[in-house]
Amino acid sequence: MMEHTPKISLENVTYRYSIGTPFEKAALQNVTLGFEGGIITGLMGHTGSGKSTIAQLLNGLLRPTEGTVRIDGQDIWEDPKKIGAVRFRVGLVFQYPEYQLFEETVARDIAYGPHNMGLDDDEIRRRVEEAARFTGITPDIFEKSPFELSGGQKRRVAIAGVMAMDPEILVLDEPAAGLDPKGRAEILGGIRAYQREKKNTIIIISHSMEDMALYADKLMVLDHGRVSRYGDAHEVFSHAEELKSVGLSRPQITKFVMELARAGVPVNGGIYSVEDAYKEVLRVFAEKKKGAK
Amino acid sequence: MLRDITLGQYFPGNSVLHRLDPRMKIFLIVIYIVTIFTANTPVSFALVLASAFVLLFLSRIPAKLVLGGLKAVFIIMAFTAVINIFWTTGEELWLEAGPIKIYREGVEYAIFMIVRVVALIVGSSVLLTYTTSPIALTDGLERVLAPLKVLHVPVHEFSMMMTIALRFIPTLIEETDKIISAQKARGTDFTAGSLAQRARALIPIMVPLFVSAFHRADELAVAMECRCYRGGEGRTRMTRLHLHARDFVVLGAHIVLLAAVIALNIIF
């Protein structure tokens, strides 16, 4: 078990698809895991490790075949009629969420979730503006049709639509998939800024070690529905062999710095971003210069 | 969920019926339907019903699956049966209770009607939809309708359209599932409120679905262009259809069945 008290957790959860048909299949088998409150957790695992199923279990879109899902210790399925309220507490941004846009204008699409929550107009406007700020949507496109926007902008609008619901827990399934490096940095940076201001709980599902090393506070590595590693970037990435066995690998820049160290350059290991590597290399050069003098 | 719909689905297998030439199957289904509607005596109806179950047996498809498909038309069957029983007048009065008169002919018609519908659904679904892959089906249709090209009917284009439509049904179902989940996560409630409110809750599903369907169609068109698709003219095929002995055996059996039904109609 984990030493922290989780904000949201799965306890011995099993989930089976298409029960009672020849296509029945267990997507998750007896999974127990918990996410700490007030931080960003990066949930990582190879394709088919059940990450997306977990996302849908967390906000009650799927009901576990066996086991319980708890928020602040309370079973979310205690009263199935109140599951709608859980969906307002746990926001979920699906993979490629740009396909869910439908309103006539960007502002109205972002306001759709808050509107369903029954908030008044002033509050909705405030939330739309706030969510737009975090996702980098400028007010000049508020009145545009979401279908006129570029792919990256649509993605931002879709994420803003869930952020505007101001959930206690926000789950994002591959929010930066398919974007260019600048778009990735902006979206993930925006999510981080949002978390730092709101102090809420965020779970980001991702394949990208690079992104998670930079933007997540804790990393959780899933393997066959089991948590194989949990900790900060340093703890998780120091187990290279284990990561490899679950189909993941350390960030490229980390590998690069390790190679430098092996080649005899006196750099420190444990570097997970290009920025840090750059500083580290400069530091080594500066020391060398000093030594030469 | 939506993906659990099975009615009218292809059920892969390797039975005699699966291996029949799709062109032949289209002919067979026409003969079979004619047979069903030719029958008009109890004995010939029994024969038609028996033949439907022989086909079911030959197809090796779980009977539960096929008969489960009948549930969908159960209400229609029950309704026509009731109408036939109470409203058909005939010569032999079986029961009279106040204004209600039930004649022998009425009961007979009701039973015949049910047999007809059952034979039609079981027979045609095991002969065609369950045992023919959508690709083979459209391919067969294209060949059967080929003579219409003389009249400038775009047969190839129609069959291509049908193939594409069938191909994208599972994709669209999956897509719909995904959009429904995404909107539920944003608090859409499809189960509460008045009829108008529920209808309005469908807008967030329909709009993204149409947008993505058009988008997909556009992409597919470009992909086809890139692979030099130019319509049916001069196009050769990867799989050529050949008629085998089994095709003629099954055709013979169907003709014998039709002849038997006609004979039984006359004798009894």
XYZ file of C-alpha atoms in Angstrom:
561
model
C 0.000 0.000 0.000
C 0.971 3.604 -0.400
C 2.023 5.710 2.532
C 0.080 8.855 1.548
C -3.686 9.178 1.859
C -4.948 9.354 -1.705
C -7.386 11.977 -2.976
C -8.824 9.480 -5.415
C -8.174 5.774 -5.506
C -9.073 2.444 -7.057
C -9.360 -0.523 -4.699
C -9.115 -4.026 -6.135
C -10.838 -2.828 -9.281
C -11.575 -5.241 -12.097
C -13.220 -4.043 -15.279
C -14.523 -6.306 -18.027
C -15.829 -5.207 -21.413
C -18.812 -6.729 -23.251
C -19.863 -9.003 -20.415
C -21.962 -11.949 -21.548
C -20.848 -11.837 -25.194
C -18.156 -13.883 -26.942
C -16.024 -10.703 -26.934
C -15.762 -10.413 -23.138
C -12.347 -9.172 -22.088
C -10.798 -7.936 -18.871
C -9.269 -4.494 -19.357
C -8.188 -4.266 -15.727
C -7.650 -7.060 -13.278
C -7.632 -6.369 -9.546
C -5.978 -2.951 -9.671
C -5.246 -0.935 -6.554
C -3.764 2.530 -6.850
C -4.184 5.988 -5.392
C -3.435 9.525 -6.554
C -2.138 12.137 -4.137
C -4.138 15.339 -3.804
C -2.807 18.761 -4.758
C -0.155 17.661 -7.232
C 0.227 16.643 -10.871
C 0.689 12.913 -11.298
C 1.911 11.537 -14.613
C 0.323 8.141 -15.292
C 2.449 6.177 -17.719
C 2.275 2.754 -19.260
C 2.497 1.062 -22.606
C -0.418 0.808 -25.034
C -3.102 -1.513 -23.684
C -2.038 -1.186 -20.062
C -5.523 0.070 -19.202
C -4.705 3.761 -18.743
C -7.755 5.034 -20.612
C -10.038 2.607 -18.783
C -8.695 3.944 -15.488
C -9.479 7.491 -16.628
C -13.110 6.568 -17.282
C -13.417 4.670 -14.005
C -12.192 7.693 -12.062
C -15.084 9.910 -13.086
C -17.775 7.266 -13.102
C -18.250 6.914 -16.857
C -17.469 3.244 -16.378
C -18.593 1.286 -13.395
C -16.114 -1.252 -12.032
C -17.177 -4.868 -12.495
C -15.622 -5.494 -9.092
C -13.966 -3.250 -6.518
C -14.459 0.369 -5.464
C -13.451 3.819 -6.621
C -13.073 6.322 -3.783
C -12.802 10.102 -3.653
C -11.700 11.387 -0.235
C -12.375 7.895 1.053
C -15.963 7.767 -0.146
C -17.235 5.179 -2.625
C -18.449 7.084 -5.701
C -20.949 4.334 -6.563
C -22.559 4.344 -3.124
C -25.605 5.963 -4.679
C -25.560 5.347 -8.455
C -28.166 8.075 -8.973
C -25.684 10.677 -7.798
C -22.952 9.669 -10.228
C -23.710 12.823 -12.245
C -22.354 14.897 -9.362
C -19.125 12.884 -9.409
C -18.621 13.847 -13.045
C -18.604 17.500 -11.988
C -16.009 16.790 -9.289
C -13.750 14.796 -11.592
C -13.176 16.451 -14.963
C -12.069 14.189 -17.796
C -10.417 15.321 -21.019
C -10.405 12.468 -23.529
C -7.742 11.697 -26.074
C -8.105 13.968 -29.127
C -10.835 15.981 -27.384
C -11.158 18.371 -30.347
C -13.745 15.958 -31.796
C -16.200 16.825 -29.030
C -16.649 20.489 -30.039
C -20.118 21.318 -31.302
C -21.229 24.819 -30.342
C -21.551 27.817 -32.628
C -18.853 29.807 -30.901
C -15.720 29.057 -28.926
C -17.021 30.833 -25.827
C -20.271 28.892 -25.866
C -18.466 25.603 -26.262
C -16.253 26.312 -23.253
C -19.387 27.353 -21.335
C -21.222 24.089 -22.092
C -19.939 22.182 -19.034
C -20.410 25.066 -16.561
C -23.864 25.630 -18.047
C -24.775 21.983 -17.352
C -23.672 22.552 -13.764
C -26.408 25.153 -13.445
C -24.144 28.132 -12.710
C -25.327 31.704 -13.255
C -24.219 33.735 -16.270
C -21.670 35.913 -14.455
C -19.963 32.900 -12.948
C -19.948 31.117 -16.304
C -18.364 34.150 -17.997
C -15.721 34.383 -15.297
C -14.859 30.706 -15.661
C -14.734 30.824 -19.453
C -12.294 33.737 -19.311
C -10.169 32.021 -16.701
C -10.003 28.696 -18.564
C -9.195 30.544 -21.790
C -6.325 32.330 -20.055
C -4.743 29.074 -18.863
C -5.068 27.374 -22.225
C -3.790 30.368 -24.182
C -7.033 31.176 -25.988
C -7.186 34.891 -26.762
C -10.543 36.699 -26.424
C -10.489 37.649 -30.127
C -11.467 34.092 -31.088
C -14.275 33.807 -28.508
C -16.916 34.575 -31.109
C -15.418 32.415 -33.848
C -16.801 29.009 -34.765
C -14.663 26.259 -33.235
C -14.631 24.579 -36.640
C -12.658 27.457 -38.169
C -9.747 26.920 -35.803
C -6.544 24.968 -36.317
C -6.120 21.544 -34.713
C -3.991 22.897 -31.888
C -6.468 25.669 -31.107
C -9.382 23.231 -31.115
C -7.499 21.122 -28.597
C -7.099 24.153 -26.334
C -10.793 24.975 -26.563
C -11.717 21.386 -25.662
C -9.384 21.370 -22.658
C -10.673 24.779 -21.574
C -14.216 23.351 -21.750
C -13.383 20.863 -18.995
C -11.163 23.252 -16.988
C -14.025 25.726 -16.852
C -15.992 23.195 -14.828
C -13.338 23.777 -12.180
C -13.161 20.147 -11.037
C -11.397 19.091 -7.830
C -9.645 16.429 -9.852
C -8.774 16.844 -13.522
C -7.812 13.806 -15.588
C -6.282 14.395 -19.022
C -5.704 11.523 -21.448
C -2.716 12.349 -23.660
C -3.480 16.091 -23.777
C -0.460 16.871 -25.956
C -0.650 13.923 -28.387
C -0.013 14.866 -31.981
C 1.015 18.470 -31.324
C 4.289 20.124 -32.284
C 6.886 20.778 -29.527
C 5.770 24.383 -29.075
C 2.110 23.372 -28.800
C 2.985 20.626 -26.321
C 4.958 23.016 -24.145
C 2.169 25.602 -24.189
C -0.606 23.185 -23.342
C 1.285 21.311 -20.638
C 2.689 24.590 -19.259
C -0.854 25.947 -19.121
C -2.081 22.878 -17.250
C 0.759 23.262 -14.774
C 0.065 26.963 -14.226
C -3.607 26.127 -13.703
C -2.742 23.471 -11.118
C -0.349 25.802 -9.290
C -3.035 28.433 -8.981
C -5.977 26.158 -8.138
C -4.002 23.692 -5.999
C -6.245 20.933 -7.297
C -5.383 17.361 -8.216
C -4.314 16.623 -11.765
C -3.639 13.300 -13.430
C -2.015 13.366 -16.856
C -1.916 10.162 -18.870
C 1.017 10.174 -21.239
C 3.527 8.144 -23.194
C 6.067 10.901 -23.231
C 8.778 10.576 -20.601
C 10.174 13.935 -21.678
C 6.907 15.745 -21.009
C 6.173 14.015 -17.740
C 9.686 14.556 -16.383
C 9.152 18.277 -16.937
C 5.537 18.837 -15.959
C 4.499 16.159 -13.450
C 5.315 16.222 -9.741
C 5.073 12.456 -9.364
C 5.221 9.690 -11.909
C 3.291 6.442 -11.752
C 4.321 3.617 -14.057
C 1.707 0.968 -14.823
C 2.563 -2.513 -15.929
C -0.112 -5.161 -16.492
C -2.543 -3.215 -14.314
C -0.086 -2.982 -11.458
C 1.871 0.058 -10.250
C 5.454 -0.899 -10.978
C 7.030 2.430 -9.979
C 5.856 5.524 -8.156
C 7.868 8.577 -7.243
C 9.430 11.735 -8.633
C 11.275 11.772 -11.946
C 14.597 11.012 -10.301
C 13.317 7.926 -8.499
C 11.473 6.528 -11.491
C 14.111 7.178 -14.123
C 16.881 5.658 -12.038
C 15.342 2.259 -12.800
C 16.155 2.153 -16.484
C 15.964 -1.610 -16.946
C 12.572 -1.878 -15.326
C 11.195 0.937 -17.489
C 12.474 -0.843 -20.558
C 10.713 -4.041 -19.543
C 7.347 -2.259 -19.460
C 7.949 -0.690 -22.868
C 8.956 2.787 -21.720
C 12.337 4.451 -21.660
C 14.073 7.374 -20.052
C 13.976 10.765 -21.760
C 16.428 11.028 -24.650
C 18.241 13.944 -23.062
C 18.825 11.864 -19.913
C 20.327 9.092 -22.014
C 22.475 11.645 -23.808
C 23.881 13.101 -20.582
C 24.599 9.593 -19.268
C 26.515 8.840 -22.473
C 28.535 12.033 -21.933
C 29.329 10.924 -18.416
C 30.388 7.508 -19.671
C 32.673 9.179 -22.248
C 34.505 10.876 -19.409
C 32.847 14.290 -19.357
C 32.326 15.224 -15.692
C 28.564 15.959 -15.908
C 26.072 15.098 -13.196
C 23.393 12.530 -13.995
C 19.724 12.982 -13.175
C 18.987 15.515 -15.892
C 15.571 15.354 -17.530
C 15.265 18.470 -19.669
C 17.217 20.012 -22.504
C 17.321 23.243 -20.522
C 19.071 21.562 -17.564
C 21.431 19.680 -19.858
C 22.374 22.954 -21.490
C 23.161 24.534 -18.117
C 25.082 21.482 -16.989
C 27.263 21.433 -20.108
C 27.957 25.176 -19.710
C 28.884 24.584 -16.091
C 31.361 21.859 -17.096
C 32.902 24.163 -19.706
C 33.194 26.996 -17.220
C 34.935 24.715 -14.725
C 37.281 23.436 -17.352
C 38.223 27.009 -18.238
C 38.832 27.781 -14.586
C 40.969 24.676 -14.284
C 42.998 25.628 -17.371
C 43.860 29.030 -15.925
C -23.694 -0.238 -25.452
C -24.068 0.500 -29.132
C -21.363 -1.949 -30.129
C -23.452 -4.859 -28.854
C -25.927 -4.590 -31.742
C -25.787 -7.850 -33.685
C -28.855 -7.850 -35.953
C -27.887 -8.155 -39.599
C -24.261 -8.718 -38.811
C -21.833 -10.920 -40.708
C -20.885 -14.011 -38.724
C -17.566 -15.404 -39.997
C -17.455 -19.134 -40.653
C -16.633 -21.780 -43.209
C -19.923 -23.592 -43.811
C -21.339 -24.545 -47.205
C -23.429 -21.380 -47.143
C -20.376 -19.252 -46.357
C -18.568 -20.674 -49.359
C -21.340 -20.177 -51.886
C -20.788 -17.684 -54.663
C -22.390 -14.364 -53.604
C -23.998 -13.968 -57.048
C -25.633 -17.335 -56.635
C -26.817 -16.387 -53.159
C -28.568 -13.322 -54.512
C -30.397 -15.526 -57.045
C -31.171 -18.074 -54.357
C -32.684 -15.474 -52.102
C -35.005 -14.349 -54.900
C -36.087 -17.963 -55.522
C -36.492 -18.506 -51.805
C -38.713 -15.471 -51.342
C -40.845 -16.514 -54.313
C -41.148 -19.968 -52.711
C -42.266 -18.512 -49.405
C -44.986 -16.472 -51.044
C -46.088 -19.293 -53.321
C -46.932 -21.601 -50.426
C -50.630 -21.510 -49.555
C -51.522 -24.845 -47.979
C -50.579 -26.156 -44.511
C -48.338 -28.876 -45.965
C -46.405 -26.502 -48.209
C -46.019 -24.050 -45.333
C -44.588 -26.829 -43.197
C -42.109 -27.558 -45.961
C -41.091 -23.887 -46.210
C -40.573 -23.655 -42.461
C -38.574 -26.884 -42.462
C -36.369 -25.577 -45.265
C -35.597 -22.426 -43.266
C -34.328 -24.575 -40.411
C -32.326 -26.769 -42.782
C -30.597 -23.600 -43.996
C -30.006 -22.552 -40.396
C -28.460 -25.951 -39.676
C -26.268 -25.790 -42.802
C -24.956 -22.349 -41.901
C -23.492 -23.558 -38.562
C -24.521 -20.273 -36.993
C -25.727 -20.524 -33.383
C -29.525 -20.858 -33.581
C -29.820 -18.645 -30.510
C -28.260 -15.758 -32.403
C -30.551 -16.049 -35.436
C -33.729 -16.670 -33.465
C -32.771 -13.811 -31.146
C -33.001 -11.591 -34.221
C -36.709 -12.479 -34.430
C -37.341 -10.604 -31.202
C -37.084 -7.352 -33.119
C -40.108 -8.223 -35.274
C -42.088 -9.977 -32.562
C -44.468 -7.054 -32.101
C -45.220 -6.885 -35.817
C -45.888 -10.622 -35.893
C -48.156 -10.484 -32.865
C -50.036 -7.501 -34.301
C -50.678 -9.088 -37.709
C -51.686 -12.338 -36.046
C -54.289 -10.570 -33.906
C -55.662 -8.653 -36.880
C -55.899 -11.828 -38.957
C -57.619 -13.810 -36.220
C -60.319 -11.262 -35.456
C -60.941 -9.593 -38.766
C -60.789 -12.385 -41.309
C -64.184 -13.722 -42.277
C -64.620 -17.181 -43.764
C -67.012 -20.069 -44.031
C -66.251 -22.128 -40.962
C -67.173 -20.313 -37.749
C -65.161 -21.589 -34.807
C -66.091 -19.216 -32.018
C -68.682 -16.528 -31.504
C -68.771 -14.330 -28.418
C -70.848 -11.199 -28.812
C -69.368 -9.077 -31.607
C -66.254 -11.271 -31.841
C -66.327 -13.956 -34.495
C -63.381 -16.231 -35.111
C -63.288 -18.258 -38.287
C -61.051 -21.174 -39.165
C -59.616 -19.174 -42.048
C -58.594 -16.359 -39.703
C -56.574 -18.650 -37.457
C -55.063 -20.295 -40.510
C -54.019 -16.955 -42.014
C -52.534 -15.856 -38.725
C -50.390 -18.986 -38.499
C -49.374 -18.760 -42.169
C -48.376 -15.148 -41.721
C -46.144 -15.997 -38.764
C -44.575 -18.919 -40.615
C -43.930 -16.646 -43.575
C -42.208 -13.972 -41.505
C -40.146 -16.500 -39.558
C -39.078 -18.332 -42.725
C -38.321 -15.038 -44.441
C -36.144 -13.697 -41.640
C -34.392 -16.947 -40.729
C -33.921 -18.027 -44.351
C -32.718 -14.741 -45.758
C -30.495 -13.870 -42.809
C -28.638 -17.192 -42.797
C -28.536 -17.337 -46.578
C -27.245 -13.823 -47.031
C -26.445 -11.427 -44.190
C -24.929 -13.805 -41.624
C -22.916 -15.852 -44.084
C -21.769 -13.276 -46.630
C -19.105 -10.725 -45.802
C -20.158 -7.188 -46.743
C -17.398 -7.055 -49.342
C -18.523 -10.297 -51.007
C -22.113 -9.095 -50.879
C -21.491 -5.824 -52.692
C -19.176 -7.579 -55.117
C -21.936 -10.047 -55.912
C -24.498 -7.268 -56.284
C -22.263 -5.397 -58.667
C -21.931 -8.478 -60.891
C -25.609 -9.311 -60.774
C -26.528 -5.751 -61.718
C -23.757 -5.408 -64.309
C -26.159 -5.692 -67.272
C -27.736 -2.388 -66.155
C -24.527 -0.615 -67.200
C -25.922 -0.710 -70.724
C -28.634 1.664 -69.473
C -25.925 3.943 -68.001
C -26.736 2.974 -64.430
C -23.516 3.585 -62.410
C -23.500 0.070 -60.960
C -19.855 0.080 -59.930
C -20.164 3.422 -58.170
C -23.226 2.270 -56.257
C -21.522 -0.874 -55.102
C -18.417 1.075 -54.083
C -20.617 3.449 -52.098
C -22.270 0.510 -50.392
C -18.938 -1.129 -49.571
C -17.664 2.087 -48.025
C -20.862 2.655 -46.075
C -20.755 -0.861 -44.632
C -17.068 -0.554 -43.856
C -17.629 2.570 -41.791
C -20.544 1.387 -39.660
C -18.328 -0.057 -36.894
C -16.070 2.998 -37.031
C -19.002 5.360 -36.640
C -20.440 3.306 -33.793
C -17.125 3.495 -31.981
C -16.938 7.211 -32.659
C -20.466 7.746 -31.342
C -19.597 5.862 -28.165
C -16.573 8.073 -27.679
C -18.453 11.327 -28.243
C -21.253 10.253 -25.907
C -18.678 9.541 -23.179
C -16.941 12.868 -23.744
C -20.186 14.836 -23.498
C -21.322 12.859 -20.466
C -18.061 13.894 -18.844
C -19.134 17.489 -19.523
C -22.415 16.871 -17.744
C -24.817 16.043 -20.579
C -27.763 14.126 -19.164
C -29.663 12.037 -21.714
C -32.056 10.505 -19.235
C -33.595 13.456 -17.423
C -35.960 16.211 -18.434
C -38.771 16.611 -20.917
C -38.772 15.125 -24.390
C -37.608 18.457 -25.842
C -34.754 18.623 -23.351
C -33.646 15.113 -24.184
C -33.780 15.875 -27.879
C -31.630 18.942 -27.265
C -29.123 16.765 -25.393
C -28.536 14.965 -28.696
C -27.149 18.060 -30.431
C -23.741 17.744 -28.744
C -23.606 14.180 -30.101
C -24.907 14.748 -33.619
C -22.851 17.819 -34.505
C -19.413 16.324 -33.760
C -20.484 13.050 -35.363
C -21.472 14.726 -38.627
C -18.378 16.890 -38.621
C -16.124 13.886 -38.208
C -18.047 11.815 -40.764
C -17.614 14.540 -43.403
C -13.998 14.930 -42.424
C -13.436 11.190 -42.783
C -15.218 11.098 -46.139
C -13.010 13.899 -47.391
C -9.855 12.141 -46.256
C -10.981 8.871 -47.801
C -11.699 10.600 -51.117
C -8.205 12.101 -51.155
C -6.657 8.741 -50.253
C -8.560 7.083 -53.107
C -7.451 9.772 -55.554
C -3.864 9.295 -54.430
C -4.158 5.635 -55.294
C -5.473 6.576 -58.738
C -9.055 5.429 -58.268
C -10.937 6.289 -61.431
C -14.196 4.401 -61.102
C -15.078 1.012 -62.489
C -13.910 1.281 -66.060
C -11.100 -1.136 -66.903
C -10.697 -2.058 -63.252
C -9.595 -5.623 -62.592
C -10.244 -7.622 -59.452
C -8.079 -9.219 -56.855
C -10.543 -12.016 -56.157
C -12.446 -13.418 -59.105
C -15.692 -15.208 -58.517
C -16.061 -18.750 -59.802
C -19.140 -20.926 -59.726
C -18.502 -24.346 -58.234
C -20.426 -27.619 -58.230
C -21.802 -26.790 -54.750
C -23.394 -23.620 -56.122
C -25.392 -25.632 -58.635
C -26.278 -28.286 -56.081
C -27.788 -25.663 -53.772
C -29.512 -23.985 -56.740
C -30.961 -27.381 -57.726
C -32.203 -27.904 -54.172
C -33.958 -24.541 -54.215
C -35.628 -25.265 -57.550
C -36.787 -28.644 -56.243
C -38.142 -26.886 -53.158
C -40.088 -24.398 -55.268
C -41.437 -27.217 -57.463
C -42.416 -29.225 -54.385
C -44.255 -26.269 -52.891
C -46.182 -25.711 -56.135
C -47.010 -29.425 -56.349
C -48.168 -29.533 -52.729
C -50.310 -26.448 -53.317
C -52.098 -28.226 -56.152
C -52.402 -31.668 -54.502
C -53.757 -30.532 -51.137
